[in-house]
Amino acid sequence: DAGITQSPRHKVTETGTPVTLRCHQTENHRYMYWYRQDPGHGLRLIHYSYGVKDTDKGEVSDGYSVSRSKTEDFLLTLESATSSQTSVYFCATQRETYNEQFFGPGTRLTVL
Amino acid sequence: AQKITQTQPGMFVQEKEAVTLDCTYDTSDPSYGLFWYKQPSSGEMIFLIYQGSYDQQNATEGRYSLNFQKARKSANLVISASQLGDSAMYFCAMREGAGANSKLTFGKGITLSVRP
């Protein structure tokens, strides 16, 4: 395991509030990813990072921003949460020369 | 067009029997990788097996094997000797290209239920 933790693991919030999810890894992996998982959609990539301060958009990036100021931390921010952002969010990491992505335990976010 | 297609409805298999979970993919990139992940009811994503587009042999990992048919663009997962603990959602995924902008695209998943 890559030693990936996500916090919080569960969160309930109200529409319009900002929310930040944290992903922390202890393995010094270069690449980090945020996905959301919804029934019938599998996992969809929100944003990813290929190094400190290097990030890019994924398939479903609208309404989300990310930051990576340290190798070990990758933050996902919902600037103004909406009910459509109710989902399970997974963080993943990958070593530069390997193919496998390691996943964190997930964060269940409910926006009321 | 979808890049990864998993169209089987919920699958059922008898304990100790083999089962095949289907996955087809679409890419024009000659360099790609195919993955299978397992997600049990507890929610974590568990990596099972990887097949590279240039690999000459089908990948195997214990009871898991990947039936890679490049011309047909299929990458089916075969689980031999099913166990009750194999009951889970299974996702096929593909990475195209390499390097910083290489990302995984997931299928929608298949639910497998193993009957005792």
PDB file of C-alpha atoms in Angstrom:
ATOM      1  CA  ASP A   1       0.000   0.000   0.000  1.00  0.00           C
ATOM      2  CA  ALA A   2       1.127   3.529  -0.732  1.00  0.00           C
ATOM      3  CA  GLY A   3       0.106   4.895   2.650  1.00  0.00           C
ATOM      4  CA  ILE A   4      -2.662   7.134   1.362  1.00  0.00           C
ATOM      5  CA  THR A   5      -5.033   8.772   3.769  1.00  0.00           C
ATOM      6  CA  GLN A   6      -7.987  10.983   3.043  1.00  0.00           C
ATOM      7  CA  SER A   7      -9.669  13.415   5.351  1.00  0.00           C
ATOM      8  CA  PRO A   8     -12.393  13.758   6.267  1.00  0.00           C
ATOM      9  CA  ARG A   9     -13.787  10.308   5.540  1.00  0.00           C
ATOM     10  CA  HIS A  10     -17.353  11.519   5.742  1.00  0.00           C
ATOM     11  CA  LYS A  11     -18.771  14.998   5.434  1.00  0.00           C
ATOM     12  CA  VAL A  12     -22.219  16.495   5.230  1.00  0.00           C
ATOM     13  CA  THR A  13     -22.441  20.092   4.159  1.00  0.00           C
ATOM     14  CA  GLU A  14     -24.930  22.581   2.800  1.00  0.00           C
ATOM     15  CA  THR A  15     -25.271  23.965  -0.681  1.00  0.00           C
ATOM     16  CA  GLY A  16     -23.118  27.014  -1.240  1.00  0.00           C
ATOM     17  CA  THR A  17     -20.495  26.280   1.396  1.00  0.00           C
ATOM     18  CA  PRO A  18     -16.829  25.732   0.543  1.00  0.00           C
ATOM     19  CA  VAL A  19     -15.401  22.291   1.163  1.00  0.00           C
ATOM     20  CA  THR A  20     -11.801  21.068   1.115  1.00  0.00           C
ATOM     21  CA  LEU A  21     -10.825  17.432   0.964  1.00  0.00           C
ATOM     22  CA  ARG A  22      -7.290  16.392   1.777  1.00  0.00           C
ATOM     23  CA  CYS A  23      -5.217  13.563   0.397  1.00  0.00           C
ATOM     24  CA  HIS A  24      -1.969  12.702   2.131  1.00  0.00           C
ATOM     25  CA  GLN A  25       0.602  10.151   0.964  1.00  0.00           C
ATOM     26  CA  THR A  26       3.771   8.908   2.597  1.00  0.00           C
ATOM     27  CA  GLU A  27       5.426   7.212  -0.369  1.00  0.00           C
ATOM     28  CA  ASN A  28       6.789  10.211  -2.275  1.00  0.00           C
ATOM     29  CA  HIS A  29       4.844   9.297  -5.391  1.00  0.00           C
ATOM     30  CA  ARG A  30       5.063  11.924  -8.073  1.00  0.00           C
ATOM     31  CA  TYR A  31       1.577  11.700  -9.531  1.00  0.00           C
ATOM     32  CA  MET A  32      -1.641  12.280  -7.619  1.00  0.00           C
ATOM     33  CA  TYR A  33      -5.248  12.174  -8.767  1.00  0.00           C
ATOM     34  CA  TRP A  34      -8.737  13.038  -7.583  1.00  0.00           C
ATOM     35  CA  TYR A  35     -11.686  10.993  -8.822  1.00  0.00           C
ATOM     36  CA  ARG A  36     -15.347  10.975  -8.050  1.00  0.00           C
ATOM     37  CA  GLN A  37     -17.438   7.840  -8.087  1.00  0.00           C
ATOM     38  CA  ASP A  38     -21.134   7.904  -8.852  1.00  0.00           C
ATOM     39  CA  PRO A  39     -23.529   5.036  -9.554  1.00  0.00           C
ATOM     40  CA  GLY A  40     -23.584   4.183 -13.240  1.00  0.00           C
ATOM     41  CA  HIS A  41     -20.491   6.261 -14.003  1.00  0.00           C
ATOM     42  CA  GLY A  42     -17.584   4.369 -12.560  1.00  0.00           C
ATOM     43  CA  LEU A  43     -14.714   6.631 -11.526  1.00  0.00           C
ATOM     44  CA  ARG A  44     -14.221   9.926 -13.304  1.00  0.00           C
ATOM     45  CA  LEU A  45     -11.094  12.026 -13.097  1.00  0.00           C
ATOM     46  CA  ILE A  46     -11.529  15.499 -11.621  1.00  0.00           C
ATOM     47  CA  HIS A  47      -7.974  16.872 -11.459  1.00  0.00           C
ATOM     48  CA  TYR A  48      -4.516  15.478 -11.327  1.00  0.00           C
ATOM     49  CA  SER A  49      -1.023  16.569 -10.396  1.00  0.00           C
ATOM     50  CA  TYR A  50       2.291  15.583 -11.926  1.00  0.00           C
ATOM     51  CA  GLY A  51       4.426  17.391  -9.399  1.00  0.00           C
ATOM     52  CA  VAL A  52       4.446  20.116  -6.781  1.00  0.00           C
ATOM     53  CA  LYS A  53       2.460  23.068  -8.106  1.00  0.00           C
ATOM     54  CA  ASP A  54       1.836  21.201 -11.380  1.00  0.00           C
ATOM     55  CA  THR A  55      -1.819  20.346 -11.839  1.00  0.00           C
ATOM     56  CA  ASP A  56      -4.225  19.874 -14.702  1.00  0.00           C
ATOM     57  CA  LYS A  57      -7.906  19.301 -15.330  1.00  0.00           C
ATOM     58  CA  GLY A  58      -9.565  15.979 -15.786  1.00  0.00           C
ATOM     59  CA  GLU A  59     -12.857  14.949 -17.295  1.00  0.00           C
ATOM     60  CA  VAL A  60     -15.182  16.554 -14.726  1.00  0.00           C
ATOM     61  CA  SER A  61     -13.274  19.544 -13.346  1.00  0.00           C
ATOM     62  CA  ASP A  62     -16.017  22.193 -13.355  1.00  0.00           C
ATOM     63  CA  GLY A  63     -16.720  23.436  -9.839  1.00  0.00           C
ATOM     64  CA  TYR A  64     -13.487  21.997  -8.429  1.00  0.00           C
ATOM     65  CA  SER A  65     -10.010  23.343  -7.844  1.00  0.00           C
ATOM     66  CA  VAL A  66      -6.880  21.682  -6.528  1.00  0.00           C
ATOM     67  CA  SER A  67      -3.586  22.596  -4.996  1.00  0.00           C
ATOM     68  CA  ARG A  68      -0.371  20.764  -4.332  1.00  0.00           C
ATOM     69  CA  SER A  69       2.194  22.720  -2.360  1.00  0.00           C
ATOM     70  CA  LYS A  70       4.024  19.648  -1.057  1.00  0.00           C
ATOM     71  CA  THR A  71       4.685  16.250  -2.617  1.00  0.00           C
ATOM     72  CA  GLU A  72       2.677  14.488   0.045  1.00  0.00           C
ATOM     73  CA  ASP A  73      -0.499  16.590   0.018  1.00  0.00           C
ATOM     74  CA  PHE A  74      -3.096  17.112  -2.682  1.00  0.00           C
ATOM     75  CA  LEU A  75      -6.121  19.213  -1.799  1.00  0.00           C
ATOM     76  CA  LEU A  76      -9.453  19.230  -3.594  1.00  0.00           C
ATOM     77  CA  THR A  77     -11.673  22.269  -3.046  1.00  0.00           C
ATOM     78  CA  LEU A  78     -15.298  22.745  -3.886  1.00  0.00           C
ATOM     79  CA  GLU A  79     -15.586  26.514  -3.901  1.00  0.00           C
ATOM     80  CA  SER A  80     -19.372  26.507  -3.505  1.00  0.00           C
ATOM     81  CA  ALA A  81     -20.757  23.031  -3.050  1.00  0.00           C
ATOM     82  CA  THR A  82     -23.817  21.931  -5.005  1.00  0.00           C
ATOM     83  CA  SER A  83     -26.036  18.884  -4.587  1.00  0.00           C
ATOM     84  CA  SER A  84     -24.635  17.453  -7.834  1.00  0.00           C
ATOM     85  CA  GLN A  85     -21.284  17.183  -6.087  1.00  0.00           C
ATOM     86  CA  THR A  86     -22.658  14.640  -3.637  1.00  0.00           C
ATOM     87  CA  SER A  87     -20.396  11.697  -4.346  1.00  0.00           C
ATOM     88  CA  VAL A  88     -17.620   9.479  -3.103  1.00  0.00           C
ATOM     89  CA  TYR A  89     -14.228  11.045  -3.745  1.00  0.00           C
ATOM     90  CA  PHE A  90     -11.107   8.981  -4.181  1.00  0.00           C
ATOM     91  CA  CYS A  91      -7.534  10.119  -4.188  1.00  0.00           C
ATOM     92  CA  ALA A  92      -4.921   8.026  -5.981  1.00  0.00           C
ATOM     93  CA  THR A  93      -1.157   8.143  -6.388  1.00  0.00           C
ATOM     94  CA  GLN A  94       1.260   6.653  -8.859  1.00  0.00           C
ATOM     95  CA  ARG A  95       5.015   6.258  -8.996  1.00  0.00           C
ATOM     96  CA  GLU A  96       6.679   7.753 -12.026  1.00  0.00           C
ATOM     97  CA  THR A  97       7.918   4.558 -13.593  1.00  0.00           C
ATOM     98  CA  TYR A  98       5.102   2.232 -12.639  1.00  0.00           C
ATOM     99  CA  ASN A  99       1.648   1.751 -14.043  1.00  0.00           C
ATOM    100  CA  GLU A 100      -0.450   0.928 -11.029  1.00  0.00           C
ATOM    101  CA  GLN A 101      -2.410   3.616  -9.223  1.00  0.00           C
ATOM    102  CA  PHE A 102      -2.871   3.223  -5.491  1.00  0.00           C
ATOM    103  CA  PHE A 103      -6.133   4.457  -4.065  1.00  0.00           C
ATOM    104  CA  GLY A 104      -7.029   6.056  -0.782  1.00  0.00           C
ATOM    105  CA  PRO A 105     -10.025   4.875   1.265  1.00  0.00           C
ATOM    106  CA  GLY A 106     -12.400   7.480  -0.166  1.00  0.00           C
ATOM    107  CA  THR A 107     -14.406  10.387   1.250  1.00  0.00           C
ATOM    108  CA  ARG A 108     -18.182  10.287   1.202  1.00  0.00           C
ATOM    109  CA  LEU A 109     -19.480  13.826   0.693  1.00  0.00           C
ATOM    110  CA  THR A 110     -23.135  14.735   0.962  1.00  0.00           C
ATOM    111  CA  VAL A 111     -24.290  18.202  -0.074  1.00  0.00           C
ATOM    112  CA  LEU A 112     -27.764  19.044   1.203  1.00  0.00           C
TER     113      LEU A 112
ATOM    114  CA  ALA B   1     -17.475   6.863 -28.074  1.00  0.00           C
ATOM    115  CA  GLN B   2     -16.783   5.301 -24.726  1.00  0.00           C
ATOM    116  CA  LYS B   3     -13.176   4.382 -24.209  1.00  0.00           C
ATOM    117  CA  ILE B   4     -13.940   1.526 -21.838  1.00  0.00           C
ATOM    118  CA  THR B   5     -17.099  -0.543 -22.136  1.00  0.00           C
ATOM    119  CA  GLN B   6     -18.363  -2.950 -19.533  1.00  0.00           C
ATOM    120  CA  THR B   7     -21.854  -3.974 -20.554  1.00  0.00           C
ATOM    121  CA  GLN B   8     -22.551  -7.115 -18.582  1.00  0.00           C
ATOM    122  CA  PRO B   9     -25.344  -6.844 -16.079  1.00  0.00           C
ATOM    123  CA  GLY B  10     -24.762  -8.235 -12.623  1.00  0.00           C
ATOM    124  CA  MET B  11     -22.858 -11.488 -12.887  1.00  0.00           C
ATOM    125  CA  PHE B  12     -23.375 -14.566 -10.767  1.00  0.00           C
ATOM    126  CA  VAL B  13     -21.033 -17.502 -10.353  1.00  0.00           C
ATOM    127  CA  GLN B  14     -21.021 -20.602  -8.233  1.00  0.00           C
ATOM    128  CA  GLU B  15     -18.251 -20.857  -5.682  1.00  0.00           C
ATOM    129  CA  LYS B  16     -15.173 -22.687  -7.049  1.00  0.00           C
ATOM    130  CA  GLU B  17     -16.174 -22.110 -10.669  1.00  0.00           C
ATOM    131  CA  ALA B  18     -14.411 -19.774 -13.095  1.00  0.00           C
ATOM    132  CA  VAL B  19     -15.958 -16.552 -14.336  1.00  0.00           C
ATOM    133  CA  THR B  20     -15.095 -14.103 -17.107  1.00  0.00           C
ATOM    134  CA  LEU B  21     -15.798 -10.401 -16.821  1.00  0.00           C
ATOM    135  CA  ASP B  22     -15.865  -8.598 -20.143  1.00  0.00           C
ATOM    136  CA  CYS B  23     -14.135  -5.368 -21.072  1.00  0.00           C
ATOM    137  CA  THR B  24     -13.716  -3.757 -24.462  1.00  0.00           C
ATOM    138  CA  TYR B  25     -11.732  -0.622 -25.115  1.00  0.00           C
ATOM    139  CA  ASP B  26     -11.252   1.956 -27.799  1.00  0.00           C
ATOM    140  CA  THR B  27      -8.018   3.756 -28.531  1.00  0.00           C
ATOM    141  CA  SER B  28      -5.891   4.786 -31.472  1.00  0.00           C
ATOM    142  CA  ASP B  29      -2.771   5.117 -29.337  1.00  0.00           C
ATOM    143  CA  PRO B  30      -0.356   2.226 -29.934  1.00  0.00           C
ATOM    144  CA  SER B  31       0.926   2.496 -26.370  1.00  0.00           C
ATOM    145  CA  TYR B  32      -1.634   1.828 -23.685  1.00  0.00           C
ATOM    146  CA  GLY B  33      -2.216  -0.196 -20.566  1.00  0.00           C
ATOM    147  CA  LEU B  34      -5.219  -2.044 -19.271  1.00  0.00           C
ATOM    148  CA  PHE B  35      -6.076  -2.525 -15.617  1.00  0.00           C
ATOM    149  CA  TRP B  36      -8.613  -4.297 -13.496  1.00  0.00           C
ATOM    150  CA  TYR B  37      -9.602  -3.097 -10.053  1.00  0.00           C
ATOM    151  CA  LYS B  38     -11.852  -4.703  -7.463  1.00  0.00           C
ATOM    152  CA  GLN B  39     -14.127  -2.733  -5.172  1.00  0.00           C
ATOM    153  CA  PRO B  40     -15.690  -4.775  -2.378  1.00  0.00           C
ATOM    154  CA  SER B  41     -18.655  -3.511  -0.410  1.00  0.00           C
ATOM    155  CA  SER B  42     -16.266  -1.863   2.043  1.00  0.00           C
ATOM    156  CA  GLY B  43     -15.446   0.616  -0.703  1.00  0.00           C
ATOM    157  CA  GLU B  44     -11.693   0.459  -1.220  1.00  0.00           C
ATOM    158  CA  MET B  45     -10.223   0.125  -4.692  1.00  0.00           C
ATOM    159  CA  ILE B  46      -7.906  -2.860  -5.019  1.00  0.00           C
ATOM    160  CA  PHE B  47      -5.568  -3.275  -7.977  1.00  0.00           C
ATOM    161  CA  LEU B  48      -5.766  -6.766  -9.481  1.00  0.00           C
ATOM    162  CA  ILE B  49      -3.873  -7.006 -12.740  1.00  0.00           C
ATOM    163  CA  TYR B  50      -2.183  -5.019 -15.507  1.00  0.00           C
ATOM    164  CA  GLN B  51      -1.614  -5.686 -19.218  1.00  0.00           C
ATOM    165  CA  GLY B  52       0.547  -3.527 -21.432  1.00  0.00           C
ATOM    166  CA  SER B  53      -0.287  -3.122 -25.101  1.00  0.00           C
ATOM    167  CA  TYR B  54       3.111  -4.456 -26.111  1.00  0.00           C
ATOM    168  CA  ASP B  55       3.086  -7.401 -23.739  1.00  0.00           C
ATOM    169  CA  GLN B  56       3.306 -10.627 -25.693  1.00  0.00           C
ATOM    170  CA  GLN B  57       1.722 -12.821 -23.072  1.00  0.00           C
ATOM    171  CA  ASN B  58      -1.495 -12.519 -21.147  1.00  0.00           C
ATOM    172  CA  ALA B  59      -1.007 -11.200 -17.642  1.00  0.00           C
ATOM    173  CA  THR B  60      -1.648 -13.486 -14.694  1.00  0.00           C
ATOM    174  CA  GLU B  61      -1.742 -12.801 -10.952  1.00  0.00           C
ATOM    175  CA  GLY B  62      -2.688 -15.782  -8.852  1.00  0.00           C
ATOM    176  CA  ARG B  63      -6.309 -16.649  -9.618  1.00  0.00           C
ATOM    177  CA  TYR B  64      -6.652 -13.660 -11.934  1.00  0.00           C
ATOM    178  CA  SER B  65      -5.729 -13.679 -15.584  1.00  0.00           C
ATOM    179  CA  LEU B  66      -6.347 -11.185 -18.312  1.00  0.00           C
ATOM    180  CA  ASN B  67      -7.507 -12.514 -21.667  1.00  0.00           C
ATOM    181  CA  PHE B  68      -5.988  -9.859 -23.921  1.00  0.00           C
ATOM    182  CA  GLN B  69      -7.201  -9.911 -27.518  1.00  0.00           C
ATOM    183  CA  LYS B  70      -5.596  -6.911 -29.125  1.00  0.00           C
ATOM    184  CA  ALA B  71      -7.244  -7.162 -32.530  1.00  0.00           C
ATOM    185  CA  ARG B  72     -10.664  -7.338 -30.928  1.00  0.00           C
ATOM    186  CA  LYS B  73      -9.742  -4.647 -28.378  1.00  0.00           C
ATOM    187  CA  SER B  74     -10.893  -6.748 -25.504  1.00  0.00           C
ATOM    188  CA  ALA B  75      -9.311  -7.291 -22.101  1.00  0.00           C
ATOM    189  CA  ASN B  76     -11.476  -9.723 -20.210  1.00  0.00           C
ATOM    190  CA  LEU B  77     -10.737 -10.657 -16.618  1.00  0.00           C
ATOM    191  CA  VAL B  78     -10.874 -14.338 -15.784  1.00  0.00           C
ATOM    192  CA  ILE B  79     -11.207 -15.360 -12.153  1.00  0.00           C
ATOM    193  CA  SER B  80     -10.555 -19.015 -11.547  1.00  0.00           C
ATOM    194  CA  ALA B  81     -11.909 -20.999  -8.597  1.00  0.00           C
ATOM    195  CA  SER B  82     -14.235 -18.242  -7.396  1.00  0.00           C
ATOM    196  CA  GLN B  83     -14.413 -17.561  -3.691  1.00  0.00           C
ATOM    197  CA  LEU B  84     -17.121 -15.876  -1.651  1.00  0.00           C
ATOM    198  CA  GLY B  85     -14.725 -12.998  -1.062  1.00  0.00           C
ATOM    199  CA  ASP B  86     -14.658 -12.315  -4.800  1.00  0.00           C
ATOM    200  CA  SER B  87     -18.141 -10.816  -4.563  1.00  0.00           C
ATOM    201  CA  ALA B  88     -17.527  -7.177  -5.459  1.00  0.00           C
ATOM    202  CA  MET B  89     -17.700  -4.550  -8.170  1.00  0.00           C
ATOM    203  CA  TYR B  90     -14.986  -4.901 -10.819  1.00  0.00           C
ATOM    204  CA  PHE B  91     -13.689  -2.035 -12.893  1.00  0.00           C
ATOM    205  CA  CYS B  92     -11.725  -2.168 -16.109  1.00  0.00           C
ATOM    206  CA  ALA B  93      -9.533   0.847 -16.850  1.00  0.00           C
ATOM    207  CA  MET B  94      -7.191   2.014 -19.590  1.00  0.00           C
ATOM    208  CA  ARG B  95      -4.212   4.334 -19.718  1.00  0.00           C
ATOM    209  CA  GLU B  96      -3.258   5.800 -23.069  1.00  0.00           C
ATOM    210  CA  GLY B  97       0.247   7.036 -23.751  1.00  0.00           C
ATOM    211  CA  ALA B  98       2.780   7.659 -21.027  1.00  0.00           C
ATOM    212  CA  GLY B  99       4.203  10.393 -18.896  1.00  0.00           C
ATOM    213  CA  ALA B 100       2.636  13.274 -17.087  1.00  0.00           C
ATOM    214  CA  ASN B 101      -0.548  13.521 -19.129  1.00  0.00           C
ATOM    215  CA  SER B 102      -1.263   9.822 -19.166  1.00  0.00           C
ATOM    216  CA  LYS B 103      -4.451   9.183 -17.193  1.00  0.00           C
ATOM    217  CA  LEU B 104      -6.731   6.291 -16.356  1.00  0.00           C
ATOM    218  CA  THR B 105     -10.188   6.050 -17.869  1.00  0.00           C
ATOM    219  CA  PHE B 106     -12.542   3.700 -16.042  1.00  0.00           C
ATOM    220  CA  GLY B 107     -15.471   1.653 -17.217  1.00  0.00           C
ATOM    221  CA  LYS B 108     -18.737   1.719 -15.318  1.00  0.00           C
ATOM    222  CA  GLY B 109     -18.061  -1.543 -13.556  1.00  0.00           C
ATOM    223  CA  ILE B 110     -19.557  -5.000 -13.248  1.00  0.00           C
ATOM    224  CA  THR B 111     -21.040  -6.465 -10.087  1.00  0.00           C
ATOM    225  CA  LEU B 112     -20.030 -10.048  -9.390  1.00  0.00           C
ATOM    226  CA  SER B 113     -21.858 -12.184  -6.859  1.00  0.00           C
ATOM    227  CA  VAL B 114     -20.428 -15.536  -5.836  1.00  0.00           C
ATOM    228  CA  ARG B 115     -22.985 -18.082  -4.679  1.00  0.00           C
ATOM    229  CA  PRO B 116     -22.067 -20.698  -2.056  1.00  0.00           C
TER     230      PRO B 116
END
